[in-house]
Coordinates of C-alpha atoms and ligand atoms in Angstrom, one line a residue:
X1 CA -43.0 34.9 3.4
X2 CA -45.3 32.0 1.6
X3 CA -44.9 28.5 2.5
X4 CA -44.7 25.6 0.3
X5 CA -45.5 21.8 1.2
X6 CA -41.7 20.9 2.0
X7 CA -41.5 17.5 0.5
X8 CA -43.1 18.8 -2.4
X9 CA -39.8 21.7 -2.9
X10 CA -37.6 18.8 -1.9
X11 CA -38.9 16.8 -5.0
X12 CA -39.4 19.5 -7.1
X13 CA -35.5 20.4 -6.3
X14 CA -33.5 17.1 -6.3
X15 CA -32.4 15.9 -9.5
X16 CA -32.5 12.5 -10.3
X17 CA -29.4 10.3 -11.4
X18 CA -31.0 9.4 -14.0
X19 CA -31.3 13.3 -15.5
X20 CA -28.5 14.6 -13.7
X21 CA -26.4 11.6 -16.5
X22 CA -28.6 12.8 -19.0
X23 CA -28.2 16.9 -18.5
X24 CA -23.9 15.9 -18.5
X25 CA -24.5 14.0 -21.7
X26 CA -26.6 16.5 -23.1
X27 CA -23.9 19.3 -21.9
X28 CA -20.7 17.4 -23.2
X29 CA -22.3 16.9 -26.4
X30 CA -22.6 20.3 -27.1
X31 CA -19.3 21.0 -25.9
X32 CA -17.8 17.9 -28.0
X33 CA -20.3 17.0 -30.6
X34 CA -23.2 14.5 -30.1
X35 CA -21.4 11.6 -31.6
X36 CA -18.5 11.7 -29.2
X37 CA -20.8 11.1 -26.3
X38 CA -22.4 7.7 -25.8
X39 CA -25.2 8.1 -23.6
X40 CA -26.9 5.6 -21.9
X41 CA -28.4 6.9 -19.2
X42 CA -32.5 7.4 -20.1
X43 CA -35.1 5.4 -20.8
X44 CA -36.2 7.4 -23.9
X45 CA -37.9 4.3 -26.9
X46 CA -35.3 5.5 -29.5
X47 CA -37.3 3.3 -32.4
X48 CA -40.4 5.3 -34.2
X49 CA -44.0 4.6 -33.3
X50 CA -45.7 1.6 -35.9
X51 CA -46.4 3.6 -38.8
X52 CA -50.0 3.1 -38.1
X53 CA -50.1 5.1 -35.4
X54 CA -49.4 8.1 -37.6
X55 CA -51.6 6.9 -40.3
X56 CA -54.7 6.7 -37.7
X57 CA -53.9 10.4 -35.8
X58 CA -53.9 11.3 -39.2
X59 CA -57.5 9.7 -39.8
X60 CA -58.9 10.7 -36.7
X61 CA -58.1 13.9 -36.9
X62 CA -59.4 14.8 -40.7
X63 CA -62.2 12.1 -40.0
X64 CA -63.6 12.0 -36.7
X65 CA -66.1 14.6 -35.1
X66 CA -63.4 16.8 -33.5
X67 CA -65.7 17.7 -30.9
X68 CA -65.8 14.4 -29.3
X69 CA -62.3 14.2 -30.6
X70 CA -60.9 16.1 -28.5
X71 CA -63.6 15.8 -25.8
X72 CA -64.0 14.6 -22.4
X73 CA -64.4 10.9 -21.9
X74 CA -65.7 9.5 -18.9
X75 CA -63.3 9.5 -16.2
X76 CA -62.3 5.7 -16.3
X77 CA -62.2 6.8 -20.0
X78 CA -63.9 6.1 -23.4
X79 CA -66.5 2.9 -23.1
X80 CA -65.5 1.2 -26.8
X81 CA -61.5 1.7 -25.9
X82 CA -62.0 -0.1 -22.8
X83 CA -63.8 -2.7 -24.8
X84 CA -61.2 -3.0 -26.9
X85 CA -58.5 -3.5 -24.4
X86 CA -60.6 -5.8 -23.2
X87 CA -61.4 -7.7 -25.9
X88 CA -57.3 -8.1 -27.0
X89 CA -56.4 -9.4 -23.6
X90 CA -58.9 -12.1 -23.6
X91 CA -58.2 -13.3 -27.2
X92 CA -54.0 -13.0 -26.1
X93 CA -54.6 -14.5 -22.6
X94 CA -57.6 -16.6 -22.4
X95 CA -59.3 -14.2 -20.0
X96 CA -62.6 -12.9 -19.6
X97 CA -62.6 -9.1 -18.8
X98 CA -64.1 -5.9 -20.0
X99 CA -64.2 -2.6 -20.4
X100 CA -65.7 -2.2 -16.6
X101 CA -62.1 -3.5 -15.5
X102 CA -60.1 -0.6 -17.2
X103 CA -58.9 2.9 -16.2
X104 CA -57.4 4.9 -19.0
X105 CA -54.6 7.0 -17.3
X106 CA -52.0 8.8 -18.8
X107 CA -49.1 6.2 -18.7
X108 CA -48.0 3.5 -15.7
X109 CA -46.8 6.5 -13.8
X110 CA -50.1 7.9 -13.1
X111 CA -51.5 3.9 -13.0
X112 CA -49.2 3.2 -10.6
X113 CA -50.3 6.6 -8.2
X114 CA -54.1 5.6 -8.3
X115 CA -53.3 1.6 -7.5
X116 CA -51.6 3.2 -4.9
X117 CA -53.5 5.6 -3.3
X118 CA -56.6 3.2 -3.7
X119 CA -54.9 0.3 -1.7
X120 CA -52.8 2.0 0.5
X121 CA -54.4 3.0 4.1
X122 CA -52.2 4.6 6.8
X123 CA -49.6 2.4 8.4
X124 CA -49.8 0.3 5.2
X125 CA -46.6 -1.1 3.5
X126 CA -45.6 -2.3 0.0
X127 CA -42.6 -4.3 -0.6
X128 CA -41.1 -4.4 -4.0
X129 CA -37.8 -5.9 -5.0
X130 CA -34.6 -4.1 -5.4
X131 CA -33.4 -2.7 -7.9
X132 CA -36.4 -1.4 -8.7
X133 CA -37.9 1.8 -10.9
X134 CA -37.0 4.7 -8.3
X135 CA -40.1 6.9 -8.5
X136 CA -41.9 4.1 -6.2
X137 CA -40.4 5.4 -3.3
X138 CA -41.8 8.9 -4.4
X139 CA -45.2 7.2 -5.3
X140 CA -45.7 5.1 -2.5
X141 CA -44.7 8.0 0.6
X142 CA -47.1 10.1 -1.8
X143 CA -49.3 7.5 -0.8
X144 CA -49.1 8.0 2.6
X145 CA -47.3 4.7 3.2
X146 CA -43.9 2.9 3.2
X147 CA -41.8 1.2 0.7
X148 CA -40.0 -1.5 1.4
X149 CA -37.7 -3.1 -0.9
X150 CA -35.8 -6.1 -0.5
X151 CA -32.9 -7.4 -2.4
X152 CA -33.2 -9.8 -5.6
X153 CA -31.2 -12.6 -6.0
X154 CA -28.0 -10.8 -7.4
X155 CA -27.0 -13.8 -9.6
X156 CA -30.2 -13.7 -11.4
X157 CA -31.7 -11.1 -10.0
X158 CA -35.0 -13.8 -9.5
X159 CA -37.1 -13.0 -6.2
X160 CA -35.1 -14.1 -3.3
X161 CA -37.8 -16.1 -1.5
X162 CA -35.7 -15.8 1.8
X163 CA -35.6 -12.6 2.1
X164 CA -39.4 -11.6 0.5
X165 CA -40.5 -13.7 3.0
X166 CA -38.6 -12.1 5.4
X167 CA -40.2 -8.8 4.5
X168 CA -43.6 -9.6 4.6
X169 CA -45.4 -8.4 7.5
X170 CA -49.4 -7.9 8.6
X171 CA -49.1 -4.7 7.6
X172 CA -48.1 -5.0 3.8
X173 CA -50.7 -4.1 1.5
X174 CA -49.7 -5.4 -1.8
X175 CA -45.9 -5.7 -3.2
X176 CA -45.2 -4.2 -6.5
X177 CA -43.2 -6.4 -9.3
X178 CA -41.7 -5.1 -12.7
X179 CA -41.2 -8.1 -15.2
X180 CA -39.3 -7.6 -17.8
X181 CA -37.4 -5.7 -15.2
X182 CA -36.1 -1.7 -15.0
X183 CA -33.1 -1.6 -14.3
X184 CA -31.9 -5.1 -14.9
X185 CA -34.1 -6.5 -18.2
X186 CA -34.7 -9.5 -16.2
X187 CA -37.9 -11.4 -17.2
X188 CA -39.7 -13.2 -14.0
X189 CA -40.0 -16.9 -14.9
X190 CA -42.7 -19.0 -14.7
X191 CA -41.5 -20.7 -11.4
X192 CA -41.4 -17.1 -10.0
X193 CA -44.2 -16.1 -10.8
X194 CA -45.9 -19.4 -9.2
X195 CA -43.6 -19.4 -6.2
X196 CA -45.0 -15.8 -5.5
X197 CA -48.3 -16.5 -6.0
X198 CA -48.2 -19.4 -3.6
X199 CA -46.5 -17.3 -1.2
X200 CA -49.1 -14.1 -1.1
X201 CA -51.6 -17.0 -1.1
X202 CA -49.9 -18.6 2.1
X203 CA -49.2 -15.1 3.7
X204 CA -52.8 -13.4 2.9
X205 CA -54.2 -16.6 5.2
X206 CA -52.1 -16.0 7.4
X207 CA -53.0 -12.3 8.4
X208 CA -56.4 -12.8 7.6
X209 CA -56.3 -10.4 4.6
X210 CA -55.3 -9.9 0.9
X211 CA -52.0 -9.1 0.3
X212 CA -52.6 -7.6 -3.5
X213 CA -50.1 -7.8 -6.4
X214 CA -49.5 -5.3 -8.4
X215 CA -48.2 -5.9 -11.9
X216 CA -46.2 -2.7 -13.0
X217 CA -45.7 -3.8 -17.0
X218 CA -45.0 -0.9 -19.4
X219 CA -42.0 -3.5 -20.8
X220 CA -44.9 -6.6 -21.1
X221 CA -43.9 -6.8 -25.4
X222 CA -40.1 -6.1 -25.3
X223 CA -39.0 -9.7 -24.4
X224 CA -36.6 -11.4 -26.7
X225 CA -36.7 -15.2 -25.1
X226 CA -38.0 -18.4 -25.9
X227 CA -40.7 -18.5 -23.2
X228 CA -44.4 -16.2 -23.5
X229 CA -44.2 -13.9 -20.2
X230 CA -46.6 -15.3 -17.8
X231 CA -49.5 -13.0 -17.7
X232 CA -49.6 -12.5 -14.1
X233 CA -53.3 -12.3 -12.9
X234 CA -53.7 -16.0 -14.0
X235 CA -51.2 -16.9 -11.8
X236 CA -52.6 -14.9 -8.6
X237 CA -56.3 -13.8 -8.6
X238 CA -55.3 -10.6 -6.7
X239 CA -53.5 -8.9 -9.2
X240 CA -54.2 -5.0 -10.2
X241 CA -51.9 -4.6 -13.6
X242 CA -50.5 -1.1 -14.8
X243 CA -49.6 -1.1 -18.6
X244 CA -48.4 1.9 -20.3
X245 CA -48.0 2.2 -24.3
X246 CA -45.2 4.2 -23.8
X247 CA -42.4 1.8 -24.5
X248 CA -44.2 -0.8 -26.4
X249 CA -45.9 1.4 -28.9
X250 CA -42.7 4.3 -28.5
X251 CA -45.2 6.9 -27.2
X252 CA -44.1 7.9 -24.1
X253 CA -44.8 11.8 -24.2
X254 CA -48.1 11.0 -25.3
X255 CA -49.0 9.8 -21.7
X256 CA -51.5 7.3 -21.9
X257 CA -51.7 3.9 -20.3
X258 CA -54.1 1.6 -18.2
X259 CA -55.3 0.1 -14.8
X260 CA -56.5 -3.5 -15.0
X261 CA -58.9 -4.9 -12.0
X262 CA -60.0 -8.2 -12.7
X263 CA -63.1 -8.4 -11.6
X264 CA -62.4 -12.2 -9.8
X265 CA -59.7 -9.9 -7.0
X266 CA -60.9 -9.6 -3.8
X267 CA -63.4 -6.9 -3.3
X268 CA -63.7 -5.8 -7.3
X269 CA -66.7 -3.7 -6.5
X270 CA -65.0 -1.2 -3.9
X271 CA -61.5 -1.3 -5.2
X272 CA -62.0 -1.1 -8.9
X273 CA -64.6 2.4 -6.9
X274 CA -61.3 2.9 -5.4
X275 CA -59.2 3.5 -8.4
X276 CA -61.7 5.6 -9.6
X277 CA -62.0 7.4 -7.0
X278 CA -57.7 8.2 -6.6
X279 CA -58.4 9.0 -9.9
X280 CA -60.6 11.8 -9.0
X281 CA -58.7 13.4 -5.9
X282 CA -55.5 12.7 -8.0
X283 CA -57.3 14.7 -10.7
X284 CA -56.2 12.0 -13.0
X285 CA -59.4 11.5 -14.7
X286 CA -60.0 11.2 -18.9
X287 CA -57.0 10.1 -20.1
X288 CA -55.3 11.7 -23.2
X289 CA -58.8 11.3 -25.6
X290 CA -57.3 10.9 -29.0
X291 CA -54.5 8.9 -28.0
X292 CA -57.5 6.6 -26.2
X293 CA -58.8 6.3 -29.6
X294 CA -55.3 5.6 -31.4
X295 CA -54.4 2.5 -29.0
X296 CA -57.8 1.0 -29.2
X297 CA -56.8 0.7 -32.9
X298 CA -53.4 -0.5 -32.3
X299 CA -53.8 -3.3 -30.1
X300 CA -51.2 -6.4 -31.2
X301 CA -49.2 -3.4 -32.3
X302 CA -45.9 -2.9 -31.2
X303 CA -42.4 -0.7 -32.3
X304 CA -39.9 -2.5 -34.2
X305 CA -38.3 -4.5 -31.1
X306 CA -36.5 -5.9 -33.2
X307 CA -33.6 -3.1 -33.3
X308 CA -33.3 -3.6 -29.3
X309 CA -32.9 -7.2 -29.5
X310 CA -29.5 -6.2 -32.1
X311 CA -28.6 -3.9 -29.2
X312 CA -28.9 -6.3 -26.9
X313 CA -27.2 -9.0 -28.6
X314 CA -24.2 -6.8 -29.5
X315 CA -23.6 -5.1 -25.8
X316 CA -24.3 -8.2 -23.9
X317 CA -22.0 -10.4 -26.0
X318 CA -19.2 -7.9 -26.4
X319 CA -19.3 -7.0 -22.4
X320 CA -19.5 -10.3 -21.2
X321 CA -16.0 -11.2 -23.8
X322 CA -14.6 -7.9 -22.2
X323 CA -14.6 -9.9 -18.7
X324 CA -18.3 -8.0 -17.2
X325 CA -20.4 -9.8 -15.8
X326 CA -24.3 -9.6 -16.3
X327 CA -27.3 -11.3 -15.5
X328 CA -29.5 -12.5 -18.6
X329 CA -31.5 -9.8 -20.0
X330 CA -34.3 -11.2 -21.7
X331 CA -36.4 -8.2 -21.7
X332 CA -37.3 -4.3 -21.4
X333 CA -34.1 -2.4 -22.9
X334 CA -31.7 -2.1 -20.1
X335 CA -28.4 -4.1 -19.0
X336 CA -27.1 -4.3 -15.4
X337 CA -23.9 -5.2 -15.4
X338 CA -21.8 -5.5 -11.8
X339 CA -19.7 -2.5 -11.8
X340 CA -15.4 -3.2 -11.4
X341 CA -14.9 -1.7 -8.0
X342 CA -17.7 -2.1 -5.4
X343 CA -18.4 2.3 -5.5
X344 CA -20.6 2.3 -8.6
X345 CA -20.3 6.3 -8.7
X346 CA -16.9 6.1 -8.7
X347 CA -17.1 3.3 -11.7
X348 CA -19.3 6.2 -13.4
X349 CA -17.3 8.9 -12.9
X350 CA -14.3 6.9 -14.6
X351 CA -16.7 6.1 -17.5
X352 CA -17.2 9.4 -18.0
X353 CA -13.4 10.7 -19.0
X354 CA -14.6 8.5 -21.9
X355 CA -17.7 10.4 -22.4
X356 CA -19.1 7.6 -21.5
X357 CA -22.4 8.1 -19.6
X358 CA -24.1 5.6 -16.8
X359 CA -26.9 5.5 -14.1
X360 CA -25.0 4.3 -10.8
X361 CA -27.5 1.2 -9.6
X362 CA -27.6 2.9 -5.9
X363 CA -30.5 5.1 -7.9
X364 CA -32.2 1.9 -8.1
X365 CA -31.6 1.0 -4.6
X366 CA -28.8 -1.8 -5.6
X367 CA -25.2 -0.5 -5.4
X368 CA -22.3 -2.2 -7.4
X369 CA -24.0 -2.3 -10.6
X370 CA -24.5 0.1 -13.3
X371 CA -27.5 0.9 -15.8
X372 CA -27.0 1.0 -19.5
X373 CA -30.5 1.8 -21.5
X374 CA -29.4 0.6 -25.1
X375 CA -32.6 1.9 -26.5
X376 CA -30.2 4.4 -28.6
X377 CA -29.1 4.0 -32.1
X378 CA -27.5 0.3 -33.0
X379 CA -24.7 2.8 -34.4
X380 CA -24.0 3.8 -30.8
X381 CA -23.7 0.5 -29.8
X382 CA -21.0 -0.2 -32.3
X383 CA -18.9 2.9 -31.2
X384 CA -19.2 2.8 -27.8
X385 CA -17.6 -0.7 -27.1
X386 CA -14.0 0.8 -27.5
X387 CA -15.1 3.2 -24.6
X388 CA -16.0 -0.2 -22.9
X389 CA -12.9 -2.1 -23.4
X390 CA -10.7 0.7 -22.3
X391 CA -12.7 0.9 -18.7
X392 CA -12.4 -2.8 -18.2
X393 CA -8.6 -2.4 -19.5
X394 CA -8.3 0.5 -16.4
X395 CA -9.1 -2.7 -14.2
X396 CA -7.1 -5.0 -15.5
X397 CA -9.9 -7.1 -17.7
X398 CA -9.3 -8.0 -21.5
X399 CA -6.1 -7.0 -21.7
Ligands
LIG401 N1 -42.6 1.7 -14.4 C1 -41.4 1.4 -14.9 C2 -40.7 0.2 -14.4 C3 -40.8 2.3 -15.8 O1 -39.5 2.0 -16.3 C4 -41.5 3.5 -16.2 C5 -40.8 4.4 -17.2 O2 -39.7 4.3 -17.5 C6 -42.7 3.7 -15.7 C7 -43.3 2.8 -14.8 C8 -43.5 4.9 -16.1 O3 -43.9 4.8 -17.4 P1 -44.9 5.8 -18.1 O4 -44.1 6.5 -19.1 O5 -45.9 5.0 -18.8 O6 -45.5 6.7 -17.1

């Protein structure tokens, strides 16, 4: 009988929560109809791509030379795109990179694999903060290595200094952040941002050796608050980011994205070999060509964020007068509301009788909350706060 690499079935068998929600919703709406169901269980952009980005396939494709079209580029990808990329974050962010910095990949997941494969040396850990995006688990044992996440500070779901501190050990590599935040929307803050960077600063002296940062961004342009996000590598010098256009330009099935390395992090000349090199034993090499093309175009470009921000205000506002409590959301397109008994999947499966559907915040390593992705039609928004009131009303709140 054949064998198969056993974790690999094992992944390739267990359903997420995240798509196990999302095959029920997708099941009870065709049972029901589609407008009975409010799901918010997937991270899906549910506003259109800018306009332009139709208008320049479109040009590209009747205009360009289709053989280099829909040619190779080099690995790292197409020279002028990563010009371009660079070029718009120094004019954004003050900085002084270029395209040499840059590795086309198609989206943060495949970013995030090659940052850590190129890091990550056996015995190595990474520490993010929980909740956090569940595939890093997947990526980081992939890796070869070992998560380890410690808890936010549940109020705010800011680091919790204490504990980070806590976690950090000689043998962490680098520690992953995710600001503006999936699952919780949370933005970092400035203060957080410098308090970390002081601490990897502190800690890297005191093993005698970098502790890298790695900036996980595909929310960077979805923030709805008063404050610019800090742009991280100014903050801390060893800082590799992974952007993705997926959610800020609504293309996530077109799979294209980026690794930064600025060039002033320790050892720029092996790692930024390094990333290309997990690029080439990932076999994630020449990223999605024309879409290269289409967001070297696009750059200052984003979807119409303007429709999450309504979401946002209408959910948040209308939860929080129900009796929920949730931390401030100034970001990305999720809430994370404390669920109204501690067993989160038991808080879901009551949602459900109201065709309600919700990721259980165990997925994202932090129990007693619940995920809501609001990128869905405003309309459902609207509807689904009746479902809402009725489960608070089953524990007593807004009656
Ligand atoms: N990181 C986080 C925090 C995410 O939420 C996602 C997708 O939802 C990704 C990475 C992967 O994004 P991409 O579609 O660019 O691979």
């Amino acid at each position: 009988m054949a064998r198969f690499a056993e974790k690999m079935v094992q992944l390739g068998t267990e359903r997420s929560e995240i798509r196990e929600a999302f095959a029920f919703a997708q099941a009870r709406a065709a049972e029901v109809g589609p407008d009975k169901v409010d799901d918010f269980s997937i991270g899906n952009p549910s506003v259109p791509a800018p306009k332009q980005v139709g208008d320049l396939v479109k040009e590209l494709v009747d205009a360009a030379d289709p053989v280099q079209l829909h040619g190779y580029t080099p690995a790292q990808g197409d020279g002028q795109v990563r010009k371009a990329l660079a070029d718009d974050l120094n004019r954004r962010y003050g900085t002084d990179y270029d395209g040499d910095c840059f590795y086309l990949t198609a989206g943060a997941a495949a970013g995030l694999r090659i940052v850590l494969s190129a890091l990550g040396c056996p015995g190595d850990a990474f520490v993010t903060m929980a909740p956090y995006f569940p595939e890093y688990k997947v990526f980081v044992e992939s890796a070869g290595c070992t998560l380890v996440p410690v808890p936010a500070d549940l109020e705010d779901f800011q680091i919790d200094f204490a504990a980070f501190q806590a976690a950090l050990t000689p043998q962490t590599k680098a520690v992953i952040i995710n600001s503006p935040n999936n699952p919780t929307g949370v933005v970092y803050s400035q203060a957080t941002i410098e308090k970390l960077a002081q601490t990897l600063e502190e800690k890297s002296q005191e093993y005698g050796h970098t502790i890298y940062l790695i900036s996980d961004e595909p929310y960077r342009e979805i923030v709805y608050g008063e404050e610019p996000l800090p742009w991280v590598p100014s903050y801390y010098a060893n800082t590799l980011v992974c952007y993705s256009y997926s959610k800020s330009l609504s293309l996530p099935g077109q799979r294209i994205g980026y690794v930064l390395v600025p060039k002033c992090a320790e050892g720029f000349g092996e790692l930024y070999a390094a990333v290309c090199g997990a690029g080439r034993a990932l076999g994630y090499v020449c990223a999605p060509s024309l879409f290269q093309f289409v967001v070297a175009r696009c750059t200052g470009q984003t979807a119409d964020i303007g429709i999450y921000r309504e979401n946002r205000d209408i959910l948040l506002n209308a939860l929080r007068e129900m009796g929920y409590t949730c931390a401030q959301p100034d970001g990305a397109f999720y809430l994370f509301p404390r669920t109204l008994e501690p067993d989160a999947h038991a808080f879901c499966q009551r949602a459900r009788k109201y065709d309600l559907v919700l990721v259980p915040g165990d997925s994202f390593g932090c129990p007693g909350h619940v995920r809501i992705s609001y990128c869905v039609p405003t309309e459902q928004i609207r509807r689904s706060l009746v479902k809402f009131q009725k489960l608070a009303e089953e524990y007593g709140l807004g009656k």
